[in-house]
Tab-separated table of C-alpha atoms and ligand atoms in Angstrom:
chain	number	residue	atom	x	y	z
A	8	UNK	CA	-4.537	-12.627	-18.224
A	9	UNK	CA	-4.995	-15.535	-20.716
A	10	UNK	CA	-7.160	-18.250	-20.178
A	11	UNK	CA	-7.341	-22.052	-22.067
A	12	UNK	CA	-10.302	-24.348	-21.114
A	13	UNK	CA	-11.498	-21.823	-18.308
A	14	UNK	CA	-7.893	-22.136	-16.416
A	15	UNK	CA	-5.424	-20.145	-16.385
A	16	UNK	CA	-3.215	-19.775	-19.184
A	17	UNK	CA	-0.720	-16.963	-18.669
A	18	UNK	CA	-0.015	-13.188	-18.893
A	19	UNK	CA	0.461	-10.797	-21.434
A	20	UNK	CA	3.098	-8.569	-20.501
A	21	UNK	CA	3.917	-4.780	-22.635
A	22	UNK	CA	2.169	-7.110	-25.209
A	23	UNK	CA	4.318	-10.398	-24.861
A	24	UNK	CA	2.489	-13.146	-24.208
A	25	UNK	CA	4.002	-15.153	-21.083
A	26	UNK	CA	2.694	-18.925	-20.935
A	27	UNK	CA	2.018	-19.885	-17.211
A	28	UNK	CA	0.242	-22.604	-15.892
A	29	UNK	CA	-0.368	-20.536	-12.140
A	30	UNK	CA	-0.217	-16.949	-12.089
A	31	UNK	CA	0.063	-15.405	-8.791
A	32	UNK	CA	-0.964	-11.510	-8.658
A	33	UNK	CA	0.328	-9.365	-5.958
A	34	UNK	CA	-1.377	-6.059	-7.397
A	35	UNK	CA	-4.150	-4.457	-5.653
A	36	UNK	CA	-6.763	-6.883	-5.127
A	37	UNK	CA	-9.401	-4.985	-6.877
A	38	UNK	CA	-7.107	-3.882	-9.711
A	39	UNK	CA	-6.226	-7.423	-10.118
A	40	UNK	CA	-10.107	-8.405	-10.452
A	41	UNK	CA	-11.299	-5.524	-12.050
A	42	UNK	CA	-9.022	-4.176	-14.274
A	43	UNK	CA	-6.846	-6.987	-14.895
A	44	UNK	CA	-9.492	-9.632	-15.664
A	45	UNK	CA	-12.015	-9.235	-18.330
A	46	UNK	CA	-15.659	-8.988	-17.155
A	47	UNK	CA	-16.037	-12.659	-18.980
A	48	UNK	CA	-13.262	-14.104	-17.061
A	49	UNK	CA	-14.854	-14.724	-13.485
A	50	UNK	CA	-18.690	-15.215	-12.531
A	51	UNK	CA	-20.667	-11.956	-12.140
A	52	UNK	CA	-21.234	-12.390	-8.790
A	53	UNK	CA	-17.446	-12.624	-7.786
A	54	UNK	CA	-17.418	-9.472	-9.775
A	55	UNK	CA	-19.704	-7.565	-8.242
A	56	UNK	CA	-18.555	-8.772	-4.569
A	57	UNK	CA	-14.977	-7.456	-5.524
A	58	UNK	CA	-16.355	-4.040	-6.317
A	59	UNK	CA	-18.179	-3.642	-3.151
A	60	UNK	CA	-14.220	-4.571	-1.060
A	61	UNK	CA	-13.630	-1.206	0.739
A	62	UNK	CA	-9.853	0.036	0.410
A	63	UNK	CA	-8.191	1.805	3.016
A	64	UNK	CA	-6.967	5.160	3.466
A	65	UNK	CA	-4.047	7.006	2.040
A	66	UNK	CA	-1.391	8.905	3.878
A	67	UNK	CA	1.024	11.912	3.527
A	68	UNK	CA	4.249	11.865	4.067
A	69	UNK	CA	6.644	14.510	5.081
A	70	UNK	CA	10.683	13.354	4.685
A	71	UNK	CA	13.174	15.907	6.118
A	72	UNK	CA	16.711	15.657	5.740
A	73	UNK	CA	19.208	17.060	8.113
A	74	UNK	CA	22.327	18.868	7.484
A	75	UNK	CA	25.434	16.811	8.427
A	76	UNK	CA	27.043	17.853	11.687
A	77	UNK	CA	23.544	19.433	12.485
A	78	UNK	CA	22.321	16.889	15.862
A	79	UNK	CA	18.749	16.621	17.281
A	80	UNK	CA	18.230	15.636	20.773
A	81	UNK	CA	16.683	12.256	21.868
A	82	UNK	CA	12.884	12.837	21.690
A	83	UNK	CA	12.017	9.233	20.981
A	84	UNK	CA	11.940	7.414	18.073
A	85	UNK	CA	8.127	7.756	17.506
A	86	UNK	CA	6.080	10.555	18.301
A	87	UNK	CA	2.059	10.444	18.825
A	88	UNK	CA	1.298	14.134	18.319
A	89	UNK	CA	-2.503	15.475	18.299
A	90	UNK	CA	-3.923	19.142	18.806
A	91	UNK	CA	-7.232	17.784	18.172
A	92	UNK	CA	-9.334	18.120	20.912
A	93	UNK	CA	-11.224	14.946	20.392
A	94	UNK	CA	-11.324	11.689	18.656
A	95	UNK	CA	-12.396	12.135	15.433
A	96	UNK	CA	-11.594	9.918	12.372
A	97	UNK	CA	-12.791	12.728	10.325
A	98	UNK	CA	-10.332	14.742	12.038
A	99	UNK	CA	-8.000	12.379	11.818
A	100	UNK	CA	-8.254	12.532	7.524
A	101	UNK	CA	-8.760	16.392	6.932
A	102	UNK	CA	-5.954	18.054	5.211
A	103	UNK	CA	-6.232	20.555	7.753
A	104	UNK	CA	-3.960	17.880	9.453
A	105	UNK	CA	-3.998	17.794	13.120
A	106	UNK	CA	-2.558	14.815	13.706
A	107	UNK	CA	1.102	13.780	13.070
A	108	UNK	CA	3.713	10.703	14.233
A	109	UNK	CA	7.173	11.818	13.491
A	110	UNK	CA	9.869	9.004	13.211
A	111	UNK	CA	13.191	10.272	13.753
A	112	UNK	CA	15.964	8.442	13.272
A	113	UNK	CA	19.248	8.751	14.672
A	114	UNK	CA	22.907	7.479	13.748
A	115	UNK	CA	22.117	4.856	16.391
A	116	UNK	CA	19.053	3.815	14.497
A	117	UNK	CA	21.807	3.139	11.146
A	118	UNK	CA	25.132	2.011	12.335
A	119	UNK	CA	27.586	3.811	9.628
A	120	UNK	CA	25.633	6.659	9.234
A	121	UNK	CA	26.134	10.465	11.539
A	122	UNK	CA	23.103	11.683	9.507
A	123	UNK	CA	20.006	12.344	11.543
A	124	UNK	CA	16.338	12.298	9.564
A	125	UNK	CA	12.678	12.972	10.553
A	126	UNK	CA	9.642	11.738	8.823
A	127	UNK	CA	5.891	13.097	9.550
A	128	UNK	CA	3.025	10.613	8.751
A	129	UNK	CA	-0.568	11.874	8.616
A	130	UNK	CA	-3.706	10.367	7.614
A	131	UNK	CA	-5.212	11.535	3.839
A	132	UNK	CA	-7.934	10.948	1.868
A	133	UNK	CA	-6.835	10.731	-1.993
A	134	UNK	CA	-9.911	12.417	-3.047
A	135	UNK	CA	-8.282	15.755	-1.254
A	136	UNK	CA	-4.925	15.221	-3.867
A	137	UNK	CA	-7.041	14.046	-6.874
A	138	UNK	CA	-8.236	16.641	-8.753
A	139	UNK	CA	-5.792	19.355	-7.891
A	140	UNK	CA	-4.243	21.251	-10.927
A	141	UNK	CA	-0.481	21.348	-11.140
A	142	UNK	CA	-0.055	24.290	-9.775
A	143	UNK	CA	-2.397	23.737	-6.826
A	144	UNK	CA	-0.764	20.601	-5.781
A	145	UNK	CA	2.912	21.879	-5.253
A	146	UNK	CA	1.272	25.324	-3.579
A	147	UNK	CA	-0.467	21.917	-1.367
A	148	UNK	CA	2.978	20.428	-0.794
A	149	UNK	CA	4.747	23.041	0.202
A	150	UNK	CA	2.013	24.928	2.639
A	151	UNK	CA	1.972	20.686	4.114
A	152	UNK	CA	5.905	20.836	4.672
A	153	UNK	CA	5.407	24.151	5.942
A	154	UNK	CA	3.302	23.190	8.677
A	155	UNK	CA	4.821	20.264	9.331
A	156	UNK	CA	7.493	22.264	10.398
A	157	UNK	CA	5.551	24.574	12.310
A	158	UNK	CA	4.426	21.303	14.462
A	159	UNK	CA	7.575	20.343	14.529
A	160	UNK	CA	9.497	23.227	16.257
A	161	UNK	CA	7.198	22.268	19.745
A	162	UNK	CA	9.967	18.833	19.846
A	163	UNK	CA	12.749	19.876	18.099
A	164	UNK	CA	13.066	23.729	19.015
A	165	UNK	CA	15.329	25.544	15.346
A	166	UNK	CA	14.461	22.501	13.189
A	167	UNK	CA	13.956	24.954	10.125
A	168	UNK	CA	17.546	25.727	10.544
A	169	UNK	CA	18.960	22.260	10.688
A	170	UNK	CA	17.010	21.562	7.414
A	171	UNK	CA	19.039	20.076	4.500
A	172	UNK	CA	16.199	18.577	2.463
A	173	UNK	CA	12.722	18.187	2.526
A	174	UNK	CA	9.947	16.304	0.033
A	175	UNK	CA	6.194	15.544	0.506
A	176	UNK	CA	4.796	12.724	-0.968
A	177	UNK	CA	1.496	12.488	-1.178
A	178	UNK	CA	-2.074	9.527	-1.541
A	179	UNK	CA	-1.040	10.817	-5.405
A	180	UNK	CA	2.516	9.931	-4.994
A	181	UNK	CA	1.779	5.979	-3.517
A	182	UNK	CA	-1.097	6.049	-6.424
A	183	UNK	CA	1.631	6.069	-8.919
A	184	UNK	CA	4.137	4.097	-7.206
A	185	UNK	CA	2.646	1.615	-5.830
A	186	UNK	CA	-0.781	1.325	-8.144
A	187	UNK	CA	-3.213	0.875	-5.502
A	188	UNK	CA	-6.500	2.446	-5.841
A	189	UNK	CA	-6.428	5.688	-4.146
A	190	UNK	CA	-3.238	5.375	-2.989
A	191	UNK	CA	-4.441	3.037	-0.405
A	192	UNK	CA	-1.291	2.332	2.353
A	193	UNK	CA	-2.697	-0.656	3.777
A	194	UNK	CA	-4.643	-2.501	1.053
A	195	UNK	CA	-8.456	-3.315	1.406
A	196	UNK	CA	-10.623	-3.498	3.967
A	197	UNK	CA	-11.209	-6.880	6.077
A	198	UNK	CA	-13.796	-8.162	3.483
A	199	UNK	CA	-10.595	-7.952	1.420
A	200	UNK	CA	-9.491	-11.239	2.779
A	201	UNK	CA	-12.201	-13.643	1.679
A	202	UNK	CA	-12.304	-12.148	-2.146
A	203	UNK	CA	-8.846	-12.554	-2.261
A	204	UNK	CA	-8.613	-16.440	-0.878
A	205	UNK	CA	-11.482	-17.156	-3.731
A	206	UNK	CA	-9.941	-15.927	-6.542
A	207	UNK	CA	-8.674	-19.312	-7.446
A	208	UNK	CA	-12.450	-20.747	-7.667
A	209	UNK	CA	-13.296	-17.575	-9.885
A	210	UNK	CA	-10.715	-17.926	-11.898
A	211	UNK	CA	-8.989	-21.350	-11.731
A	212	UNK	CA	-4.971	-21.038	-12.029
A	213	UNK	CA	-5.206	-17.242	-10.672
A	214	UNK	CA	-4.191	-16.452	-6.830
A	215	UNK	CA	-3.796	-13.218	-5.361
A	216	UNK	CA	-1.583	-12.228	-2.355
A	217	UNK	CA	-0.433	-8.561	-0.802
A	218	UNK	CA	-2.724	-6.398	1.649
A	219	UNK	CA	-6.064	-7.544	2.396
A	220	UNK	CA	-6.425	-7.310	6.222
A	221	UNK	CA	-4.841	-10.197	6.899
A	222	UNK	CA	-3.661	-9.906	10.654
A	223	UNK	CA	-1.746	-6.837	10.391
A	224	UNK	CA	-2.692	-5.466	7.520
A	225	UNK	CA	1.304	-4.075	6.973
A	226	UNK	CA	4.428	-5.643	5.286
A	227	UNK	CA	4.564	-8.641	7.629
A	228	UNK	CA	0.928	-9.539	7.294
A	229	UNK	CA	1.619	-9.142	3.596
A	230	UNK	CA	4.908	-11.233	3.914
A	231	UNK	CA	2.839	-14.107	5.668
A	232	UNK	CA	0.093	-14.056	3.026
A	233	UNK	CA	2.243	-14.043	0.597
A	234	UNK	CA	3.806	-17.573	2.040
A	235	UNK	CA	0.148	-18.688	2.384
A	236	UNK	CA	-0.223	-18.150	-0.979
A	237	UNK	CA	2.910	-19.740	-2.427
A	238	UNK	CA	1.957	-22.879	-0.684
A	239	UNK	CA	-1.608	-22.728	-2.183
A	240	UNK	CA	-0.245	-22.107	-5.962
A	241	UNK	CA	2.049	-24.684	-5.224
A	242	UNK	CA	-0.385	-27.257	-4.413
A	243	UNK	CA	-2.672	-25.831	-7.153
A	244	UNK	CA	0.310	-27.374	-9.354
A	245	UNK	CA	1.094	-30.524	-7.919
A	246	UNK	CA	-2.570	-31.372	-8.407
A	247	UNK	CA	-2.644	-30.138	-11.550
A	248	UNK	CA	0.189	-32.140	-12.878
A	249	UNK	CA	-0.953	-35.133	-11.073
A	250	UNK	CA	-4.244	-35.000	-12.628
A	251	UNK	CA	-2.530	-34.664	-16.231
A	252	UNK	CA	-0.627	-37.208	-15.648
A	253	UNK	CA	-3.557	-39.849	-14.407
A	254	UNK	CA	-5.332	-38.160	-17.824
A	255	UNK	CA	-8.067	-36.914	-15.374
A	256	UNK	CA	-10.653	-33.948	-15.873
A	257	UNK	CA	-10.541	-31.713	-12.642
A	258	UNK	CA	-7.888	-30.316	-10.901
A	259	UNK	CA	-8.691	-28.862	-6.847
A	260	UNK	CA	-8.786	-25.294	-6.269
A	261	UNK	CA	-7.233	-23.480	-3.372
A	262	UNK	CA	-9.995	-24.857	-1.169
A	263	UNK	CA	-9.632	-28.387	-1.934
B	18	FAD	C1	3.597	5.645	3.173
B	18	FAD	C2	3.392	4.255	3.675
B	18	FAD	C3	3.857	3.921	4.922
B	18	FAD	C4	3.701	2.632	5.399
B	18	FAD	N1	4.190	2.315	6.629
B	18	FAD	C5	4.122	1.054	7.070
B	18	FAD	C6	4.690	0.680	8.318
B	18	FAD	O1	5.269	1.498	9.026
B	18	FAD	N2	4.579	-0.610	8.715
B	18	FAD	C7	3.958	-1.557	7.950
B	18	FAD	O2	3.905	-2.704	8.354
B	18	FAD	N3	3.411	-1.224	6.771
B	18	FAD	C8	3.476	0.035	6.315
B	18	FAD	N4	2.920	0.380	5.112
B	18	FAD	C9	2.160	-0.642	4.401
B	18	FAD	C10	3.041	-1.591	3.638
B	18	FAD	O3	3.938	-0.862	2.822
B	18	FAD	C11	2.103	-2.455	2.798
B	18	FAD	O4	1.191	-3.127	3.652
B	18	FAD	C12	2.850	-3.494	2.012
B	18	FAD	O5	3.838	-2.892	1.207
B	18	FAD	C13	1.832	-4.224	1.163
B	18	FAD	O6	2.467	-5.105	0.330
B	18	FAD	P1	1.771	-5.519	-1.012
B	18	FAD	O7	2.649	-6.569	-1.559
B	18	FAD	O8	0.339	-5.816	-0.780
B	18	FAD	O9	1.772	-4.220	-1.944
B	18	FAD	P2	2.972	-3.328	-2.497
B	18	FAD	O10	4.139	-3.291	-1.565
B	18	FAD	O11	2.333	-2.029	-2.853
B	18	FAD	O12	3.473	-4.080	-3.809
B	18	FAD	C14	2.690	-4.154	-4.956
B	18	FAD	C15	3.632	-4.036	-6.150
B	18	FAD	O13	2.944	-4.437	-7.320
B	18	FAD	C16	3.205	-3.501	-8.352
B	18	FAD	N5	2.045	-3.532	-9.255
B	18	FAD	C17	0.762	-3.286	-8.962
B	18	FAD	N6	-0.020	-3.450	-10.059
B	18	FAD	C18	0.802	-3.813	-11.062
B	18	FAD	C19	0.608	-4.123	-12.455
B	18	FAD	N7	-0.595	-4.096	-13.008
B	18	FAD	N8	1.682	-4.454	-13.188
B	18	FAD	C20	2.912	-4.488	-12.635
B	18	FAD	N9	3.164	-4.206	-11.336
B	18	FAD	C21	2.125	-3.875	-10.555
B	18	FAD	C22	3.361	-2.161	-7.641
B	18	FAD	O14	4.094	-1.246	-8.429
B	18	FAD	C23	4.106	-2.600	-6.382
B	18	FAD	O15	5.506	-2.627	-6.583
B	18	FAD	C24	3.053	1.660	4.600
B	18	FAD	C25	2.593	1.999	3.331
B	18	FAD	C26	2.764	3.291	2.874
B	18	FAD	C27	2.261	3.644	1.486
């Protein structure tokens, strides 16, 4: 990020400067604070109040292809599966996974298609995927798609038979993706919100939209801050040219 008179200025880009009188970052919040802003960019106290924003958990997911002219019986499209015998959200994380929704989808679900597919979601904390040597992590994979399997068979009795395909991805696997901190699915935490709606006072020109809690936290929340957003930036502009124009020193903020 670039900066003229304490406003923003623009991006550099695999080292090309891009002029910009608005940027509008839709990065991870704290990636966009902390790692895309330098430590003299924003006041110390935003700083510090952006590294305390909790993220959210990762996830694993299990995708599993299914040989053509192989069918699965209606189970449901979504399945709420648990052998845990409590409530535990410690439970709920552990890579000895317990609990599992499996989406299938059916050539109903896509018009055009006679190919059935199944995919396993499970809670995951990155810090079980970090550190794992190569080697390790696809043993990890596979003993995951294995199992998944194994939980499997209850609903859809042969599944291993019907089995054309099948690939784990992984908190690891959205890390690199999608570059949220520890592969976070869902963004930050609620406190997310209010860091995010001040970035513009921290660093005037700068907004930031994506995942921060905002009512469900998931692509539509997402999709309705990011129109929040656009309308902000775009009256961050309007001011901005309108103060220019009347030769004028300050310009409102998202706030204002
Ligand atoms: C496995 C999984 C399953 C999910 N299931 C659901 C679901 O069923 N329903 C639901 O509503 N939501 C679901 N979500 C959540 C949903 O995908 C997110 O809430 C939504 O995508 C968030 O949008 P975003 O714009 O904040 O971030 P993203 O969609 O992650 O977009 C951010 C983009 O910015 C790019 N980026 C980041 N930093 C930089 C940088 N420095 N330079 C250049 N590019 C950068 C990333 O590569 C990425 O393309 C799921 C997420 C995951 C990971």
């Amino acid at each position: 990020m670039t900066f003229d008179n304490g406003r923003v200025s623009g991006v550099v880009a695999n080292g090309q400067h891009i002029r910009a009188r608005c940027v509008i970052s839709n990065g991870n919040l704290k990636s966009t604070i902390l790692d895309l802003l330098d430590k003299d960019d924003i006041p110390e106290q935003y700083r510090k109040k952006a590294e305390a924003v909790r993220i959210n958990n990762s996830s694993c997911q299990v995708y599993i292809g299914i040989k053509k002219n192989e069918k699965i019986d209606d189970i449901g499209d979504l399945l709420f599966t648990s052998t845990a015998d409590k409530l535990d959200t410690d439970l709920m994380l552990a890579k000895n996974v317990t609990s599992r929704t499996f989406s299938v989808y059916y050539p109903r679900s896509r018009p055009g298609h006679d190919r059935y597919a199944i995919v396993a979601s499970t809670n995951a904390r990155y810090e079980d995927w970090e550190n794992l040597t190569d080697q390790q992590y696809a043993a990890d994979k596979e003993h995951l798609a294995n199992t998944t399997l194994d939980a499997l068979e209850k609903y859809v009795p042969g599944v291993r038979d019907k089995v054309d395909h099948i690939e784990v991805a992984t908190p690891r696997t959205f890390k690199r993706y999608t570059l949220h901190e520890g592969g976070s699915s869902f963004g930050t935490k609620f406190e997310g919100l209010k860091i995010s709606r001040g970035i513009c006072d921290a660093a005037p020109g700068l907004f930031h939209t994506g995942s921060v809690a905002i009512i469900m936290s998931g692509w539509l929340g997402a999709a309705n801050y990011g129109v929040i957003v656009a309308n902000d930036a775009d009256r961050y502009l309007a001011t901005l040219e309108e103060t220019t124009r009347a030769g004028k020193g300050s310009v409102a903020t998202s706030r204002e």
